[in-house]
Every structure is written in structure tokens, then in C-alpha cells.
């Protein structure tokens, strides 16, 4: 697996919308008006991600770059050709696509007043800059009375393949010092030994990762049962009572693929968890009292 980054480009367009048109050509007086200008920044997440990944793959294939099989990509940084004069809103929106919190539709609207003066026997038309690329639409604060023609602009992205969770390994120990460094941690920094408080072995889980979206898990199922399951690793090793297992499920019909795991320990039952954790198992400690314990996960759409 590799965390190598790549350079790739996506095209967009800059055009100009007419927002004010006043004909004062038959009037000897000066016209003064205040015009409300609205700026909008919007990203339609699914459209952006799908087109972004298709374009990036084609671009990397064209450049004969040896990329990961079945990979989906995320942007780390984005910039527009410096020769194109774009509004600050365009730069802000492009940076939003590379944010670690960008996982859903994004929209921002602002308004401001601009004073317009139209002299005697004259006309004035005012245009507002619009930037568009797949899934992105920005009506910026840049305005002009004499705009250039529609231009194609190149967005330079630095991208990397997304690392997905494929499965877990269960690790046993006899001492806290046996804990693997790459284990799944507890959300609030609490104890990540699944058997904590119940005796038996120390039990930790370690994620297995892949860059191939087709191999990625879409959820984990929890099994609590009286009988041992051959080949599975008991999360309650040595504690007695029910056997407890986690199984990774990779549903090919579900585009939401897991990217991160945490344990969540609580004194009370929990039904929802802080973002970006959008999925969870049932209580791993069910029927053995003390704390409630859940495996929770973050996920992204893979295209």
C-alpha cells in the first residue's frame, strides 16, 4: 500500500452573468443606485466526487502513472492557473473540496451592496463572475463592465488514494504493554482493551487497510453467542460467558466504504455518535454489565 501523491488536472469555466443593465442614453441627469449583489458557493458532493475520480483516473492513466488498483482519490490541495483572475470565493470553494471534513453538500451565500453611477446620456451594464466545474458552482464577488469572453481554466490538484478499512485482526495479550501500537483506540482516549473489567486476556483490535475500494468493508456485524465459532477470534477471550465476534461485511451495492474505526465506551446506551462517525455495531458488552462498548466508523463514498 502507498500514500504516494499525484498531480492531476480538472477543467472548469469562467463566464460572466449580466446582473445590472441601465440605459440612461436619453436622460441628461446622473442616475445613482445601490445594487444588491449575491455571491454563492456550492458543491454537490456526489457529482463532484464521481466526476473528480473519473477525471483523475483518466489523467493518471494518460500520464502512465502506476496507480493503485481500484483506488478512489481525494484532493489534498487545489489551485487555479495564476494567469486567470478569479474571485476569492472560487479559491475558498476549491479549498473546501480538499478539506478533511468535506463529505457532504456544501453551500454558502452572502450579499453586499454596491453603489452604481450611470452618467448622462450613457449606458451601463454590470457583469458578475461565475465559475463552474463538475459539481461546483460559484457566483463570486468579482464584477466587470467589460468582461472577457468565457474562458476554460485548469485546476491543478494534488491527490492521493483513499485508504479504506478492509477488516480487523484481534490481538491478545497478558499485559497492557502487549498492546499493538496500531490498535483501534477509544474515542475519548479511554481504555481500548475490549475485555477491560471482565478478566481474561487483554484484547485489542487492529485495522487492516486497503486502497482497493472493491475490498473495503461497508460495516461490521457483531455476533454474541453461546458456542464458539471455528476460525473466529473471541473478543471475550478468557473472560467466560458468551463468545463475542466481529465480522467485516463488504457490500458491493453500498458505495459508502469505511475509512476509520474507533471504540466508544460509555456508562449508558448510545444510539448516535459524533461526526464523522456515521455507523456502529451493537453493544459489544451486552449482557455482561459494566460499560457499554461499541465499534464505530467513518466512511466515504467510493466512485
Short mmCIF file of C-alpha atoms in Angstrom, two decimals:
data_model
loop_
_atom_site.label_atom_id
_atom_site.label_comp_id
_atom_site.label_asym_id
_atom_site.label_seq_id
_atom_site.Cartn_x
_atom_site.Cartn_y
_atom_site.Cartn_z
CA UNK A 1 0.00 0.00 0.00
CA UNK A 2 1.18 3.52 -0.73
CA UNK A 3 0.48 7.03 0.47
CA UNK A 4 2.13 8.49 -2.65
CA UNK A 5 0.62 11.68 -4.02
CA UNK A 6 -0.05 12.53 -7.67
CA UNK A 7 -0.58 15.66 -9.73
CA UNK A 8 -3.68 15.83 -11.94
CA UNK A 9 -5.87 18.48 -13.55
CA UNK A 10 -9.60 19.15 -13.83
CA UNK A 11 -11.11 21.73 -16.20
CA UNK A 12 -13.59 24.45 -15.29
CA UNK A 13 -15.01 27.56 -16.95
CA UNK A 14 -15.17 31.23 -16.03
CA UNK A 15 -18.10 33.15 -17.50
CA UNK A 16 -19.95 36.36 -16.69
CA UNK A 17 -23.63 36.85 -15.72
CA UNK A 18 -25.39 40.12 -16.52
CA UNK A 19 -26.73 41.49 -13.20
CA UNK A 20 -27.36 45.19 -13.99
CA UNK A 21 -28.27 46.89 -17.26
CA UNK A 22 -29.36 50.54 -17.27
CA UNK A 23 -29.98 52.70 -20.33
CA UNK A 24 -29.63 56.38 -19.45
CA UNK A 25 -28.92 57.47 -23.02
CA UNK A 26 -31.94 59.81 -23.28
CA UNK A 27 -31.52 61.40 -19.86
CA UNK A 28 -29.40 64.47 -19.07
CA UNK A 29 -29.23 63.59 -15.38
CA UNK A 30 -26.98 61.19 -13.47
CA UNK A 31 -28.51 58.00 -12.08
CA UNK A 32 -27.25 56.62 -8.77
CA UNK A 33 -28.45 53.30 -7.41
CA UNK A 34 -27.42 50.75 -4.80
CA UNK A 35 -27.44 47.24 -6.22
CA UNK A 36 -27.60 44.13 -4.05
CA UNK A 37 -25.03 41.58 -5.21
CA UNK A 38 -25.33 37.97 -4.06
CA UNK A 39 -22.38 35.61 -4.02
CA UNK A 40 -22.90 31.86 -3.82
CA UNK A 41 -20.51 28.96 -3.29
CA UNK A 42 -21.92 25.48 -3.77
CA UNK A 43 -20.61 21.93 -4.12
CA UNK A 44 -22.82 18.97 -4.94
CA UNK A 45 -20.81 16.23 -3.25
CA UNK A 46 -21.79 13.16 -5.29
CA UNK A 47 -21.47 14.90 -8.67
CA UNK A 48 -18.11 16.36 -7.69
CA UNK A 49 -16.63 13.14 -6.29
CA UNK A 50 -17.81 10.95 -9.16
CA UNK A 51 -16.55 13.23 -11.92
CA UNK A 52 -13.42 14.10 -9.95
CA UNK A 53 -12.43 10.43 -9.62
CA UNK A 54 -13.23 9.59 -13.25
CA UNK A 55 -11.19 12.56 -14.45
CA UNK A 56 -8.27 11.87 -12.12
CA UNK A 57 -8.07 8.21 -13.17
CA UNK A 58 -8.07 9.12 -16.90
CA UNK A 59 -5.47 11.83 -16.30
CA UNK A 60 -3.16 9.49 -14.41
CA UNK A 61 -3.61 6.72 -16.99
CA UNK A 62 -2.78 9.20 -19.76
CA UNK A 63 0.41 10.10 -17.92
CA UNK A 64 1.14 6.37 -17.46
CA UNK A 65 1.33 6.70 -13.70
CA UNK A 66 1.31 3.38 -11.84
CA UNK A 67 -1.63 3.98 -9.52
CA UNK A 68 -3.33 1.68 -7.02
CA UNK A 69 -5.77 -0.88 -8.49
CA UNK A 70 -9.39 0.03 -7.71
CA UNK A 71 -8.40 3.24 -5.94
CA UNK A 72 -10.59 6.25 -5.22
CA UNK A 73 -8.86 9.59 -4.77
CA UNK A 74 -9.13 12.62 -2.50
CA UNK A 75 -7.72 16.08 -3.12
CA UNK A 76 -5.03 17.42 -0.80
CA UNK A 77 -4.67 20.84 -2.42
CA UNK A 78 -6.13 22.72 -5.38
CA UNK A 79 -5.12 25.83 -7.27
CA UNK A 80 -6.14 27.60 -10.48
CA UNK A 81 -3.79 28.76 -13.21
CA UNK A 82 -2.31 32.03 -11.88
CA UNK A 83 -2.91 33.77 -15.22
CA UNK A 84 -6.68 33.65 -14.61
CA UNK A 85 -8.09 36.37 -12.36
CA UNK A 86 -10.67 34.60 -10.21
CA UNK A 87 -12.67 35.75 -7.20
CA UNK A 88 -11.69 34.79 -3.66
CA UNK A 89 -14.90 32.75 -3.43
CA UNK A 90 -13.60 30.38 -6.12
CA UNK A 91 -10.37 29.80 -4.20
CA UNK A 92 -12.33 29.23 -0.99
CA UNK A 93 -14.65 26.70 -2.64
CA UNK A 94 -11.80 24.76 -4.23
CA UNK A 95 -10.05 24.55 -0.88
CA UNK A 96 -13.30 23.24 0.61
CA UNK A 97 -13.09 20.23 -1.74
CA UNK A 98 -9.74 19.31 -0.16
CA UNK A 99 -10.96 19.68 3.43
CA UNK A 100 -10.91 16.59 5.63
CA UNK A 101 -14.49 17.44 6.66
CA UNK A 102 -15.78 17.58 3.06
CA UNK A 103 -18.16 14.65 2.99
CA UNK A 104 -21.50 16.24 2.09
CA UNK A 105 -23.06 19.03 0.03
CA UNK A 106 -21.66 22.49 0.73
CA UNK A 107 -23.40 25.82 0.27
CA UNK A 108 -22.63 29.40 1.31
CA UNK A 109 -24.41 32.63 0.34
CA UNK A 110 -23.52 36.25 1.13
CA UNK A 111 -24.88 39.60 -0.03
CA UNK A 112 -23.45 43.10 -0.21
CA UNK A 113 -24.43 46.50 -1.64
CA UNK A 114 -22.59 48.18 -4.49
CA UNK A 115 -23.18 51.79 -5.48
CA UNK A 116 -23.74 52.24 -9.22
CA UNK A 117 -23.48 55.56 -11.09
CA UNK A 118 -24.75 55.96 -14.67
CA UNK A 119 -23.76 59.28 -16.24
CA UNK A 120 -25.89 61.50 -18.50
CA UNK A 121 -26.68 60.11 -21.95
CA UNK A 122 -24.90 56.84 -21.25
CA UNK A 123 -25.49 53.15 -20.59
CA UNK A 124 -24.02 50.80 -18.04
CA UNK A 125 -24.05 47.01 -17.91
CA UNK A 126 -22.52 45.16 -14.97
CA UNK A 127 -21.48 41.52 -15.06
CA UNK A 128 -20.66 39.11 -12.22
CA UNK A 129 -18.07 36.34 -12.50
CA UNK A 130 -19.30 32.73 -12.43
CA UNK A 131 -17.02 29.71 -12.06
CA UNK A 132 -18.22 26.20 -12.89
CA UNK A 133 -16.68 22.75 -12.93
CA UNK A 134 -18.32 19.36 -12.32
CA UNK A 135 -20.25 19.59 -9.05
CA UNK A 136 -19.01 23.14 -8.33
CA UNK A 137 -20.85 26.39 -9.00
CA UNK A 138 -19.56 29.73 -7.70
CA UNK A 139 -21.01 33.17 -8.32
CA UNK A 140 -18.21 35.34 -6.98
CA UNK A 141 -17.73 38.93 -5.88
CA UNK A 142 -15.71 39.91 -8.96
CA UNK A 143 -17.70 42.24 -11.25
CA UNK A 144 -16.88 43.98 -14.52
CA UNK A 145 -18.42 46.38 -17.01
CA UNK A 146 -16.30 44.90 -19.79
CA UNK A 147 -15.76 41.22 -19.07
CA UNK A 148 -13.59 38.92 -21.20
CA UNK A 149 -15.14 36.01 -23.13
CA UNK A 150 -15.84 32.72 -21.38
CA UNK A 151 -12.55 31.04 -20.50
CA UNK A 152 -11.57 27.45 -19.80
CA UNK A 153 -9.47 27.22 -16.65
CA UNK A 154 -7.29 24.41 -15.39
CA UNK A 155 -7.47 23.36 -11.74
CA UNK A 156 -4.27 21.72 -10.54
CA UNK A 157 -4.96 19.10 -7.86
CA UNK A 158 -2.55 17.21 -5.66
CA UNK A 159 -4.32 13.93 -4.91
CA UNK A 160 -3.74 10.70 -3.04
CA UNK A 161 -5.56 7.36 -2.95
CA UNK A 162 -8.06 6.94 -0.11
CA UNK A 163 -7.15 4.31 2.45
CA UNK A 164 -10.12 2.07 3.34
CA UNK A 165 -10.70 -0.37 6.18
CA UNK A 166 -10.82 -3.92 4.85
CA UNK A 167 -11.06 -5.99 8.04
CA UNK A 168 -9.67 -6.28 11.57
CA UNK A 169 -7.23 -8.52 13.38
CA UNK A 170 -7.84 -9.48 17.02
CA UNK A 171 -4.73 -9.35 19.22
CA UNK A 172 -4.43 -10.97 22.66
CA UNK A 173 -2.02 -10.08 25.45
CA UNK A 174 -1.19 -10.81 29.07
CA UNK A 175 -0.05 -7.30 29.97
CA UNK A 176 -1.04 -3.74 28.99
CA UNK A 177 2.41 -3.38 27.43
CA UNK A 178 1.41 -6.01 24.86
CA UNK A 179 -0.97 -3.52 23.20
CA UNK A 180 -0.14 -3.12 19.47
CA UNK A 181 0.77 0.43 18.50
CA UNK A 182 -1.64 0.44 15.54
CA UNK A 183 -4.68 -0.77 17.52
CA UNK A 184 -8.13 0.83 17.30
CA UNK A 185 -8.27 3.50 20.02
CA UNK A 186 -11.16 4.53 22.24
CA UNK A 187 -12.89 7.70 21.04
CA UNK A 188 -12.29 9.76 24.20
CA UNK A 189 -8.88 8.32 24.99
CA UNK A 190 -10.29 5.72 27.40
CA UNK A 191 -9.32 2.09 27.80
CA UNK A 192 -9.17 0.27 24.44
CA UNK A 193 -8.85 -3.23 25.95
CA UNK A 194 -12.17 -4.81 24.95
CA UNK A 195 -12.01 -7.16 27.95
CA UNK A 196 -11.38 -4.33 30.42
CA UNK A 197 -13.08 -5.11 33.74
CA UNK A 198 -14.05 -8.68 32.87
CA UNK A 199 -10.83 -10.65 33.41
CA UNK A 200 -9.32 -12.97 30.86
CA UNK A 201 -6.92 -11.86 28.17
CA UNK A 202 -6.23 -8.29 27.16
CA UNK A 203 -7.99 -7.93 23.81
CA UNK A 204 -7.30 -5.32 21.15
CA UNK A 205 -8.37 -4.96 17.52
CA UNK A 206 -6.13 -3.73 14.73
CA UNK A 207 -7.49 -2.45 11.39
CA UNK A 208 -6.42 -4.00 8.09
CA UNK A 209 -6.33 -1.41 5.29
CA UNK A 210 -6.62 -1.48 1.51
CA UNK A 211 -6.55 1.11 -1.27
CA UNK A 212 -8.86 -1.04 -3.41
CA UNK A 213 -12.42 0.20 -2.87
CA UNK A 214 -13.84 -3.16 -4.01
CA UNK A 215 -12.20 -4.82 -0.99
CA UNK A 216 -13.35 -2.22 1.52
CA UNK A 217 -15.72 -3.03 4.37
CA UNK A 218 -19.10 -1.31 4.43
CA UNK A 219 -19.96 -2.32 8.02
CA UNK A 220 -19.07 -4.68 10.84
CA UNK A 221 -21.57 -7.19 12.24
CA UNK A 222 -21.47 -8.17 15.91
CA UNK A 223 -22.22 -11.74 16.99
CA UNK A 224 -22.79 -12.73 20.64
CA UNK A 225 -23.44 -16.45 21.06
CA UNK A 226 -23.15 -19.41 23.41
CA UNK A 227 -21.00 -21.56 21.14
CA UNK A 228 -17.52 -20.93 19.73
CA UNK A 229 -17.18 -20.27 16.00
CA UNK A 230 -14.23 -22.10 14.45
CA UNK A 231 -11.68 -19.76 12.89
CA UNK A 232 -13.07 -16.62 14.52
CA UNK A 233 -11.35 -14.72 17.33
CA UNK A 234 -13.29 -14.20 20.56
CA UNK A 235 -13.36 -10.63 21.86
CA UNK A 236 -14.08 -12.00 25.36
CA UNK A 237 -11.11 -14.40 25.37
CA UNK A 238 -10.68 -15.99 28.81
CA UNK A 239 -13.47 -13.99 30.46
CA UNK A 240 -16.04 -16.80 30.38
CA UNK A 241 -19.66 -16.49 29.28
CA UNK A 242 -20.77 -15.73 25.74
CA UNK A 243 -18.45 -15.67 22.75
CA UNK A 244 -18.23 -12.28 21.03
CA UNK A 245 -17.16 -11.78 17.42
CA UNK A 246 -16.89 -9.01 14.85
CA UNK A 247 -17.18 -9.77 11.12
CA UNK A 248 -16.37 -7.34 8.31
CA UNK A 249 -19.01 -7.06 5.58
CA UNK A 250 -18.16 -5.73 2.11
CA UNK A 251 -21.44 -4.92 0.33
CA UNK A 252 -20.70 -4.25 -3.35
CA UNK A 253 -24.02 -2.38 -3.66
CA UNK A 254 -23.09 0.13 -0.97
CA UNK A 255 -20.76 2.94 -2.13
CA UNK A 256 -20.07 4.07 1.46
CA UNK A 257 -16.76 2.45 2.36
CA UNK A 258 -15.20 2.50 5.83
CA UNK A 259 -12.12 4.67 6.35
CA UNK A 260 -11.64 4.84 10.12
CA UNK A 261 -12.55 2.84 13.24
CA UNK A 262 -12.86 3.81 16.90
CA UNK A 263 -14.14 2.14 20.05
CA UNK A 264 -16.73 4.08 22.00
CA UNK A 265 -17.09 3.30 25.72
CA UNK A 266 -19.96 4.74 27.76
CA UNK A 267 -21.76 4.26 31.06
CA UNK A 268 -25.06 4.48 29.17
CA UNK A 269 -26.53 3.08 25.97
CA UNK A 270 -25.72 5.24 22.94
CA UNK A 271 -27.70 5.46 19.68
CA UNK A 272 -25.79 8.11 17.72
CA UNK A 273 -22.18 9.23 17.69
CA UNK A 274 -20.20 12.40 16.89
CA UNK A 275 -19.39 13.08 13.24
CA UNK A 276 -17.66 11.86 11.16
CA UNK A 277 -18.65 8.52 12.71
CA UNK A 278 -21.82 7.51 10.87
CA UNK A 279 -22.12 3.80 11.68
CA UNK A 280 -21.73 1.47 14.64
CA UNK A 281 -22.21 -2.04 15.95
CA UNK A 282 -24.45 -3.03 18.81
CA UNK A 283 -23.10 -3.11 22.37
CA UNK A 284 -20.09 -5.44 22.42
CA UNK A 285 -20.53 -5.78 26.20
CA UNK A 286 -24.22 -6.70 26.02
CA UNK A 287 -25.37 -8.96 28.89
CA UNK A 288 -22.16 -8.65 30.86
CA UNK A 289 -23.00 -5.32 32.58
CA UNK A 290 -20.50 -2.59 33.48
CA UNK A 291 -19.76 -0.30 30.49
CA UNK A 292 -21.35 -0.15 27.06
CA UNK A 293 -18.86 -0.60 24.22
CA UNK A 294 -19.35 0.00 20.50
CA UNK A 295 -17.20 -0.18 17.40
CA UNK A 296 -17.91 2.99 15.39
CA UNK A 297 -16.74 4.01 11.93
CA UNK A 298 -16.33 6.84 9.47
CA UNK A 299 -16.97 6.25 5.77
CA UNK A 300 -16.80 7.99 2.40
CA UNK A 301 -18.38 7.33 -0.98
CA UNK A 302 -16.05 5.46 -3.30
CA UNK A 303 -16.55 6.03 -7.02
#
